[in-house]
mmCIF file with all atom_site columns, C-alpha atoms in Angstrom:
data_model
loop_
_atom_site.group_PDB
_atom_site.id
_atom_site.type_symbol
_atom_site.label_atom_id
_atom_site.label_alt_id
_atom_site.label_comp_id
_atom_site.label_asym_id
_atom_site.label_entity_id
_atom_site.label_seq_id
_atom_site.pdbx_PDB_ins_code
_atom_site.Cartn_x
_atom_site.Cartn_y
_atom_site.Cartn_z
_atom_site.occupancy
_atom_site.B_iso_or_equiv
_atom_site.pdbx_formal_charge
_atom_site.auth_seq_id
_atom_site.auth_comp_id
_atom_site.auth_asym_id
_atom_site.auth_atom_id
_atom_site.pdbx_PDB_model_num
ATOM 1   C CA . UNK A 1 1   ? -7.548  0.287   2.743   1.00 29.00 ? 28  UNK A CA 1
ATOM 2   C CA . UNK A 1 2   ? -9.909  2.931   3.172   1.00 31.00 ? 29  UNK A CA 1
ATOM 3   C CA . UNK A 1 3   ? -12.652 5.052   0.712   1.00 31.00 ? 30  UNK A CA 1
ATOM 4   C CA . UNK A 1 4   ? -12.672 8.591   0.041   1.00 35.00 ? 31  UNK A CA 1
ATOM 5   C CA . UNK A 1 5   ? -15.196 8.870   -3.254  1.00 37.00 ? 32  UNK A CA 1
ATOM 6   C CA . UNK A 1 6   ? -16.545 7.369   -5.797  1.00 39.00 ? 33  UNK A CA 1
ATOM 7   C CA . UNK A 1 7   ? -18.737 7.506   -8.776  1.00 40.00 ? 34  UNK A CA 1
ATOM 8   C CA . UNK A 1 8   ? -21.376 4.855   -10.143 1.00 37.00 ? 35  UNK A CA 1
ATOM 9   C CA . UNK A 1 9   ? -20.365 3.396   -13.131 1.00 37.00 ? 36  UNK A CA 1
ATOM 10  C CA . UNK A 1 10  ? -21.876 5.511   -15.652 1.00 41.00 ? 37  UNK A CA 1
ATOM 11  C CA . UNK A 1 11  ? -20.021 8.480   -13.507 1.00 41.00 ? 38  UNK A CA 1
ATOM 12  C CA . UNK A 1 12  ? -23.240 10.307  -13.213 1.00 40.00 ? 39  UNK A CA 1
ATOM 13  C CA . UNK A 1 13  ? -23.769 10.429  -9.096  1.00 40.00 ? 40  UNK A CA 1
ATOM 14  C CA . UNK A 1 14  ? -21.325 11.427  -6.452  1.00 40.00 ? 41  UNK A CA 1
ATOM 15  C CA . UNK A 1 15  ? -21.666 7.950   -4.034  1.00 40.00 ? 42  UNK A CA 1
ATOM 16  C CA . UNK A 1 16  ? -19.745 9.544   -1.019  1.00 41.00 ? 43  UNK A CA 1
ATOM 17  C CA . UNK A 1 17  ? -17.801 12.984  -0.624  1.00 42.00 ? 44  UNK A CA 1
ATOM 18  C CA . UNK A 1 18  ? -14.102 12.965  1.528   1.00 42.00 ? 45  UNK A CA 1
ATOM 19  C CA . UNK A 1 19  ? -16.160 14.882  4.230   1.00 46.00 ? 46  UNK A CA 1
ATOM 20  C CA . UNK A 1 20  ? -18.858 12.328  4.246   1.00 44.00 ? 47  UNK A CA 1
ATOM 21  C CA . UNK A 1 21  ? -16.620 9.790   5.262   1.00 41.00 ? 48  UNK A CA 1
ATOM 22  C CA . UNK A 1 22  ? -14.099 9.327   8.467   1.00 44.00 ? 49  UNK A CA 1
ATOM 23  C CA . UNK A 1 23  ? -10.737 9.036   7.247   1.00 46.00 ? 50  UNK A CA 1
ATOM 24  C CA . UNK A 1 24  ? -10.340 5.203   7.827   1.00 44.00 ? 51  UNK A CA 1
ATOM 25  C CA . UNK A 1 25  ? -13.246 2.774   8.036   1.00 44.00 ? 52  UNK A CA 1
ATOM 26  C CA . UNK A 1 26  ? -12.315 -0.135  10.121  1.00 46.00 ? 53  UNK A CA 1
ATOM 27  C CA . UNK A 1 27  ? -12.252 -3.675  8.626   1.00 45.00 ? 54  UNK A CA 1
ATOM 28  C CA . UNK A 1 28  ? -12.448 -6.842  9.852   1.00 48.00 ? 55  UNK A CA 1
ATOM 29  C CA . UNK A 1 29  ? -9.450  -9.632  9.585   1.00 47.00 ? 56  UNK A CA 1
ATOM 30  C CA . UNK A 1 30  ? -9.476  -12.781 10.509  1.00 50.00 ? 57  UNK A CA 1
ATOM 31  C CA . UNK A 1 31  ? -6.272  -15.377 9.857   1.00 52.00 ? 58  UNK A CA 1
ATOM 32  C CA . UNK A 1 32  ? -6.115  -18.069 7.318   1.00 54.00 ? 59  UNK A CA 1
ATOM 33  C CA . UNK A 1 33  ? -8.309  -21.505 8.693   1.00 55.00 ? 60  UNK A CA 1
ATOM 34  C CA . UNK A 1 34  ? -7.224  -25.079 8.451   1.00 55.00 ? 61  UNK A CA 1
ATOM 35  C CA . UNK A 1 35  ? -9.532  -27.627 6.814   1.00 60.00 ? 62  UNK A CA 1
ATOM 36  C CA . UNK A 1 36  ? -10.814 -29.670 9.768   1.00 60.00 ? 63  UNK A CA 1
ATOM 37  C CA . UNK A 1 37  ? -10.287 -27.419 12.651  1.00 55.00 ? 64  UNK A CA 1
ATOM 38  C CA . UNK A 1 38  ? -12.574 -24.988 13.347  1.00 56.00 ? 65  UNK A CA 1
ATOM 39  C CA . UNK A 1 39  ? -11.215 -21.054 12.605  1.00 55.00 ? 66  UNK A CA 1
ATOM 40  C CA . UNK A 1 40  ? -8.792  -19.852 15.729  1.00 49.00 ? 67  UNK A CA 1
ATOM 41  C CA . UNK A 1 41  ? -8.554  -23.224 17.695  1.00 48.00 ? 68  UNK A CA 1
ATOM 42  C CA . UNK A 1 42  ? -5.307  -23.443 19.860  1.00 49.00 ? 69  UNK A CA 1
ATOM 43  C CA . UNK A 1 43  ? -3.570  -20.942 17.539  1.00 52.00 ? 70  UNK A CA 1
ATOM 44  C CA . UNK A 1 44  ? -0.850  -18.460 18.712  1.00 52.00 ? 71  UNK A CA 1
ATOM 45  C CA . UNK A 1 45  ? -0.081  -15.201 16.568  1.00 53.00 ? 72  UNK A CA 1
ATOM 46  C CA . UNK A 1 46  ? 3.526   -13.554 16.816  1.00 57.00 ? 73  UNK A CA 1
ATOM 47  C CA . UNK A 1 47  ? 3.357   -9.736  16.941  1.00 56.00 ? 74  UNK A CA 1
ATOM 48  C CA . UNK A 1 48  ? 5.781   -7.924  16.800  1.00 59.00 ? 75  UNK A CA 1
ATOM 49  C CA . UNK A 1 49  ? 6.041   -4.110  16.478  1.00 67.00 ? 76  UNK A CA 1
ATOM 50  C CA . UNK A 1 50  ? 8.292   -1.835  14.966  1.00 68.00 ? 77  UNK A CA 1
ATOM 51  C CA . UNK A 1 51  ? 8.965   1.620   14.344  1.00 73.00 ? 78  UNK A CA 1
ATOM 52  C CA . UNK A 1 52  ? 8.616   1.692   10.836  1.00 80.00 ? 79  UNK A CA 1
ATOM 53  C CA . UNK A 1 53  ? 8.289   5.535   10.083  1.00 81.00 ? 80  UNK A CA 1
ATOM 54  C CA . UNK A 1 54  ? 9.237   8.981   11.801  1.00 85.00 ? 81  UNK A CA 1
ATOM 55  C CA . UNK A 1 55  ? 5.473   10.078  12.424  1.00 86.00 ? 82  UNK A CA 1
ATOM 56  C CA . UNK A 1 56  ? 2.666   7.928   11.196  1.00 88.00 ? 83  UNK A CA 1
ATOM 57  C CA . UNK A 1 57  ? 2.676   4.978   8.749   1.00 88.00 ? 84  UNK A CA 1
ATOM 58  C CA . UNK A 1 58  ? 0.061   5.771   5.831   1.00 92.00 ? 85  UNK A CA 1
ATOM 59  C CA . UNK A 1 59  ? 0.095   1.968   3.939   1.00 94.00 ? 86  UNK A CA 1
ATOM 60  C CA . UNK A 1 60  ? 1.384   -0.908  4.154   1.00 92.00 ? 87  UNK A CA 1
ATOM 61  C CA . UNK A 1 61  ? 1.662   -4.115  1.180   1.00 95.00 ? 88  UNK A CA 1
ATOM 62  C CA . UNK A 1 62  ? 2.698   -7.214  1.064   1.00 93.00 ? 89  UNK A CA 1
ATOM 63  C CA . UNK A 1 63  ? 3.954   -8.811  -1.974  1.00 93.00 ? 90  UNK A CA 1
ATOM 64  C CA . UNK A 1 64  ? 1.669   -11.439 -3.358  1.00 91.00 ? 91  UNK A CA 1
ATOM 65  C CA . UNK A 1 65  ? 4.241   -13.528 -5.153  1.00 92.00 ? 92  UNK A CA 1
ATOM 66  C CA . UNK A 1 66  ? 6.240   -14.429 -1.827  1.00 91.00 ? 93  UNK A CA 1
ATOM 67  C CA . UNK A 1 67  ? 4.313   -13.083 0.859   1.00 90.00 ? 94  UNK A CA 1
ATOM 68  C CA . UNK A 1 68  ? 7.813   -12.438 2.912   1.00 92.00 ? 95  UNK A CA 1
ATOM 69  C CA . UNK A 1 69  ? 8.389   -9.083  1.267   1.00 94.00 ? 96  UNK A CA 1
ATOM 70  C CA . UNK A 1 70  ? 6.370   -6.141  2.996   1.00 93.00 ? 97  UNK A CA 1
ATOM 71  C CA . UNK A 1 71  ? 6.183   -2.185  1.968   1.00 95.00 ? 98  UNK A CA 1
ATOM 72  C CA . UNK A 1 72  ? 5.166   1.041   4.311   1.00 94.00 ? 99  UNK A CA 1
ATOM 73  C CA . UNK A 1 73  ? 4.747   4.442   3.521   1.00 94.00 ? 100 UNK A CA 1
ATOM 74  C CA . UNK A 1 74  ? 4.617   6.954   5.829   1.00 93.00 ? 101 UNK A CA 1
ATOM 75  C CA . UNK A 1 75  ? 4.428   10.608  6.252   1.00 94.00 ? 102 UNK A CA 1
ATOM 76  C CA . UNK A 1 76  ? 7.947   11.214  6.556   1.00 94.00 ? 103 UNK A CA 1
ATOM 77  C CA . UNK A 1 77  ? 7.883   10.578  2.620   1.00 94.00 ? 104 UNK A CA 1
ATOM 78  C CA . UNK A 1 78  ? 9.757   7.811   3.065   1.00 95.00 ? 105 UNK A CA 1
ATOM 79  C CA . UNK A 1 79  ? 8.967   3.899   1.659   1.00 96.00 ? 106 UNK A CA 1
ATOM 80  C CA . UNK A 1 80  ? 10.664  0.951   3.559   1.00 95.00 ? 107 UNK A CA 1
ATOM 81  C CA . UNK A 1 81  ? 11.035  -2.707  2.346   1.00 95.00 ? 108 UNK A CA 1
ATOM 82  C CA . UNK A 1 82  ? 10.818  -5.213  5.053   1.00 92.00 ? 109 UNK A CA 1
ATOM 83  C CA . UNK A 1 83  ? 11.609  -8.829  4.902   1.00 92.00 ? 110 UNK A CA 1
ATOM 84  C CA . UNK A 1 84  ? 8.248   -10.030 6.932   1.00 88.00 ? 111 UNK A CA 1
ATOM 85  C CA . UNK A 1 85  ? 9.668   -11.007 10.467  1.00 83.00 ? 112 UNK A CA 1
ATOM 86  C CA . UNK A 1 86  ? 13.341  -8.683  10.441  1.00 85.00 ? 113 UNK A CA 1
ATOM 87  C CA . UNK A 1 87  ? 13.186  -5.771  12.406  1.00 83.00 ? 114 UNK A CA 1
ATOM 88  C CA . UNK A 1 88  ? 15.064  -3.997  9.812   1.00 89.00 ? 115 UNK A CA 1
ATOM 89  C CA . UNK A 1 89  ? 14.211  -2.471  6.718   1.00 91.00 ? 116 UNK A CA 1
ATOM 90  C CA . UNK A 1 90  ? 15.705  -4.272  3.518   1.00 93.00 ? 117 UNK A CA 1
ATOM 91  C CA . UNK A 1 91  ? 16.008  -0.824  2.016   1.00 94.00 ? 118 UNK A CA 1
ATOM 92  C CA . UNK A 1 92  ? 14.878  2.841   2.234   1.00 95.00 ? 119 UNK A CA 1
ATOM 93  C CA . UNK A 1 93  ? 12.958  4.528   -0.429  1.00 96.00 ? 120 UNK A CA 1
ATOM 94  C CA . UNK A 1 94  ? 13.585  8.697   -0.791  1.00 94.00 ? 121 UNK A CA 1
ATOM 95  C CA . UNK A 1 95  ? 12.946  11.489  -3.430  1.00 92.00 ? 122 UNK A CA 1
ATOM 96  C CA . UNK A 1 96  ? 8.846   11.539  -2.689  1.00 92.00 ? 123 UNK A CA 1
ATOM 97  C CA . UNK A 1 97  ? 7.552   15.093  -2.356  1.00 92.00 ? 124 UNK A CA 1
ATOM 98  C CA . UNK A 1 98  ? 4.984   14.762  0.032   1.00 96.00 ? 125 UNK A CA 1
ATOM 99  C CA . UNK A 1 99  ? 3.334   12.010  2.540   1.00 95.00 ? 126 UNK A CA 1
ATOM 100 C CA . UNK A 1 100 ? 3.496   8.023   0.755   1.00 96.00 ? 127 UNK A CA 1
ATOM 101 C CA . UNK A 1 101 ? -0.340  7.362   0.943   1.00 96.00 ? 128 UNK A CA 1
ATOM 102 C CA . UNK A 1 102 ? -0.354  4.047   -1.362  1.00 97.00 ? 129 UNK A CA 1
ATOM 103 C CA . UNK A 1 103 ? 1.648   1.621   -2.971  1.00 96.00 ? 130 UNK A CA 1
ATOM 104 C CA . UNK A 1 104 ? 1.499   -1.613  -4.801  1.00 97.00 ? 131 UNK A CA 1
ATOM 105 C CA . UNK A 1 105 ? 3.903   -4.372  -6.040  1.00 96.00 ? 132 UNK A CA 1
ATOM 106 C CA . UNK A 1 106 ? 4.567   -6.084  -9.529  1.00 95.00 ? 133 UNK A CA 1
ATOM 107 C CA . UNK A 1 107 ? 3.242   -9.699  -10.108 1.00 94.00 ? 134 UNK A CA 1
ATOM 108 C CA . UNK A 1 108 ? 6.768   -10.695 -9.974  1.00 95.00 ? 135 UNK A CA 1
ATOM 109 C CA . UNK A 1 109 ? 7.697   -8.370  -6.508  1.00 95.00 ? 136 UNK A CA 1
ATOM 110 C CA . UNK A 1 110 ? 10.772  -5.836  -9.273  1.00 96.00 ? 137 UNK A CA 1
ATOM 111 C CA . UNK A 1 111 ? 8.460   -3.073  -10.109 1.00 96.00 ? 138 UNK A CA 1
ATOM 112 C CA . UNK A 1 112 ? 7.109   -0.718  -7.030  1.00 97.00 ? 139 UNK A CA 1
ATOM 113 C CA . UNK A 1 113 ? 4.664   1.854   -7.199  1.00 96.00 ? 140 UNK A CA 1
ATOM 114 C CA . UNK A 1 114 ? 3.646   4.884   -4.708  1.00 97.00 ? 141 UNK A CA 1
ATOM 115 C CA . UNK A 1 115 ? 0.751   7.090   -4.518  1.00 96.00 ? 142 UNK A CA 1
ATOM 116 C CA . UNK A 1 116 ? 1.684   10.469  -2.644  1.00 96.00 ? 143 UNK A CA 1
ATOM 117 C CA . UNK A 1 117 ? -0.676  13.143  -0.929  1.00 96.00 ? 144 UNK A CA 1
ATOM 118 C CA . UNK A 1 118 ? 0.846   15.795  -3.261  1.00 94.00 ? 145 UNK A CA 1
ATOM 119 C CA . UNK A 1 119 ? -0.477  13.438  -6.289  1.00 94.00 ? 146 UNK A CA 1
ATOM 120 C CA . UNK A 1 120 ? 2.452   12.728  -8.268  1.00 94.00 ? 147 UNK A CA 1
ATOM 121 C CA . UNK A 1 121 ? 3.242   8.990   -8.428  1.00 94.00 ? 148 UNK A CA 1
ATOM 122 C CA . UNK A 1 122 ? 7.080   7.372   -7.977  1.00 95.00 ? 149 UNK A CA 1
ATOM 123 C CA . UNK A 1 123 ? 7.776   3.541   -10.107 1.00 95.00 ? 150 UNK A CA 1
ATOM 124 C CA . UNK A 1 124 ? 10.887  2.425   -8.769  1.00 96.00 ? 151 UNK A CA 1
ATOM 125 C CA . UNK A 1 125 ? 12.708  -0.831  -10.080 1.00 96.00 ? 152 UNK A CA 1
ATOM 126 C CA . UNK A 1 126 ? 13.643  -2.668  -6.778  1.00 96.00 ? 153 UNK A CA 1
ATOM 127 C CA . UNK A 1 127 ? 16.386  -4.710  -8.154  1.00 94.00 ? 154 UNK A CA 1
ATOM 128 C CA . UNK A 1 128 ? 18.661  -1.666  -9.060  1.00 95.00 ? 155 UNK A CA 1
ATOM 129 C CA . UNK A 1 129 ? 16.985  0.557   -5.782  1.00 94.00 ? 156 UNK A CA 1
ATOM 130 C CA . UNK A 1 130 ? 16.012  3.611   -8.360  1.00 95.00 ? 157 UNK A CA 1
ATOM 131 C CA . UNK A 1 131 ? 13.219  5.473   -9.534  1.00 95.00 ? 158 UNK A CA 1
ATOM 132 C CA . UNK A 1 132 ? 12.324  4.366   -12.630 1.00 94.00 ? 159 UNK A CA 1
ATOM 133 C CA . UNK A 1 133 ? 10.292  7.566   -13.507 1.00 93.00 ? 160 UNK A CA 1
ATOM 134 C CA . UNK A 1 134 ? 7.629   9.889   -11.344 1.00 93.00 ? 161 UNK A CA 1
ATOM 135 C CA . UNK A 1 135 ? 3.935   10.671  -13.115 1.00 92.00 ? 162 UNK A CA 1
ATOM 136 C CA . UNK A 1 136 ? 2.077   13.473  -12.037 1.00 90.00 ? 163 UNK A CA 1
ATOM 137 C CA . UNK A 1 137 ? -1.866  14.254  -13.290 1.00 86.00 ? 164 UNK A CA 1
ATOM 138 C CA . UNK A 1 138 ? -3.841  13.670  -10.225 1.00 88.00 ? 165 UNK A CA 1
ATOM 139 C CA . UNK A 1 139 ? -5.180  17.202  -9.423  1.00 88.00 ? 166 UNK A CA 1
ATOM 140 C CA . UNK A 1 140 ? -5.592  16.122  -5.882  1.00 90.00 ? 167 UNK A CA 1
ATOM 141 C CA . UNK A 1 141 ? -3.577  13.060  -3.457  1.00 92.00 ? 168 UNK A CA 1
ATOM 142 C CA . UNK A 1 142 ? -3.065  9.752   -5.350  1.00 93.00 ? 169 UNK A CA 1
ATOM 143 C CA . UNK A 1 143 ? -4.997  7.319   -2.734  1.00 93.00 ? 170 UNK A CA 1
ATOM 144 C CA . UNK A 1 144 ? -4.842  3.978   -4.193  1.00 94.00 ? 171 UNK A CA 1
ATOM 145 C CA . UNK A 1 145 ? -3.331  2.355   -6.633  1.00 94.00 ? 172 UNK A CA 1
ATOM 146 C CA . UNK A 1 146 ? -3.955  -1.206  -7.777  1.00 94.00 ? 173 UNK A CA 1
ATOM 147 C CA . UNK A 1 147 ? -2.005  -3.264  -10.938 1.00 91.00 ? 174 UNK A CA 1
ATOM 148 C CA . UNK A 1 148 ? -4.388  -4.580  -13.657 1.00 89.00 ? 175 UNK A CA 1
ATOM 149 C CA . UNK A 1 149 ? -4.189  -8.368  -13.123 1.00 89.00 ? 176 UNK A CA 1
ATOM 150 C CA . UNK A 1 150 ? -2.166  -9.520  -15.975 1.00 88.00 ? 177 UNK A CA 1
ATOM 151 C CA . UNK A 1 151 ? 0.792   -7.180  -14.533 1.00 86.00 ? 178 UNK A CA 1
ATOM 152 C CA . UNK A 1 152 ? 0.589   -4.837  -17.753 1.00 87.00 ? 179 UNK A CA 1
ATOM 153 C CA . UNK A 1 153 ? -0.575  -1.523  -16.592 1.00 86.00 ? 180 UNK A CA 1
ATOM 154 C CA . UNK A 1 154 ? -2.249  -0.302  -13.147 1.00 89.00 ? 181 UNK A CA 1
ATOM 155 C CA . UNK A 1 155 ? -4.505  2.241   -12.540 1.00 91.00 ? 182 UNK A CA 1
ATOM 156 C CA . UNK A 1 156 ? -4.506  4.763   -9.693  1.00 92.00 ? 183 UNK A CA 1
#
């Protein structure tokens, strides 16, 4: 994930501008460790790649509920549901009108929604594969998008 702007919390100071900032700042991972062996001892990652998107992949989410169901958006205004470790997409996402710069699963992995350059948002209902509605308000590109933790309402 990556910062554009923000505001302090009583919205009275700019605390970075878009030009300010390179487009990505880099972030550090490091995998998962095991109680009683120190982090990355005699470990081997699988990587695999995959062309996910026709020109560059924007985002990327895993579902929290499973962690075996993955999302990318890319700027070919596409959104592609992956079962973690197929190198096929589960399904295809269409009908965004400009580059998929965000996204963000449901608690429960049903609900999906996308945050597009253009700034109009898509939720579509993954078990029927349809676009549940599109919201538009953002006077510039929707860039993140996160659900409120009890699942009722997210905020972009």
């Amino acid at each position: 994930s990556h910062l554009r702007s923000g505001w302090n919390s009583a919205g009275a100071a700019l605390l970075a501008s878009p030009a300010a900032l390179p487009p990505f700042l880099p972030l550090p991972l490091s995998p998962p460790s095991t109680p009683g062996r120190p982090p990355m001892s005699k470990r081997v990652w699988k990587l695999q790649e995959y062309t996910a998107h026709a020109g560059c992949t924007r985002c990327a989410r895993l579902g929290e509920k499973s962690g075996q169901v993955l999302a990318t958006g890319g700027e070919d205004r596409r959104v592609n549901i992956w079962k973690v470790g197929k190198s096929n997409a589960m399904m295809s996402l269409t009908g965004h009108n400009s580059t998929v710069e965000c996204l963000v699963f449901d608690k429960q992995e049903e609900v999906l929604v996308v945050g597009c350059a253009g700034g109009s948002m898509q939720v579509w209902n993954l078990e029927y594969r349809k676009m549940a509605g599109t919201l538009t308000g953002h006077r510039t590109g929707c860039s993140s998008v996160e659900f409120h933790p009890d699942g009722e309402f997210f905020a972009s």
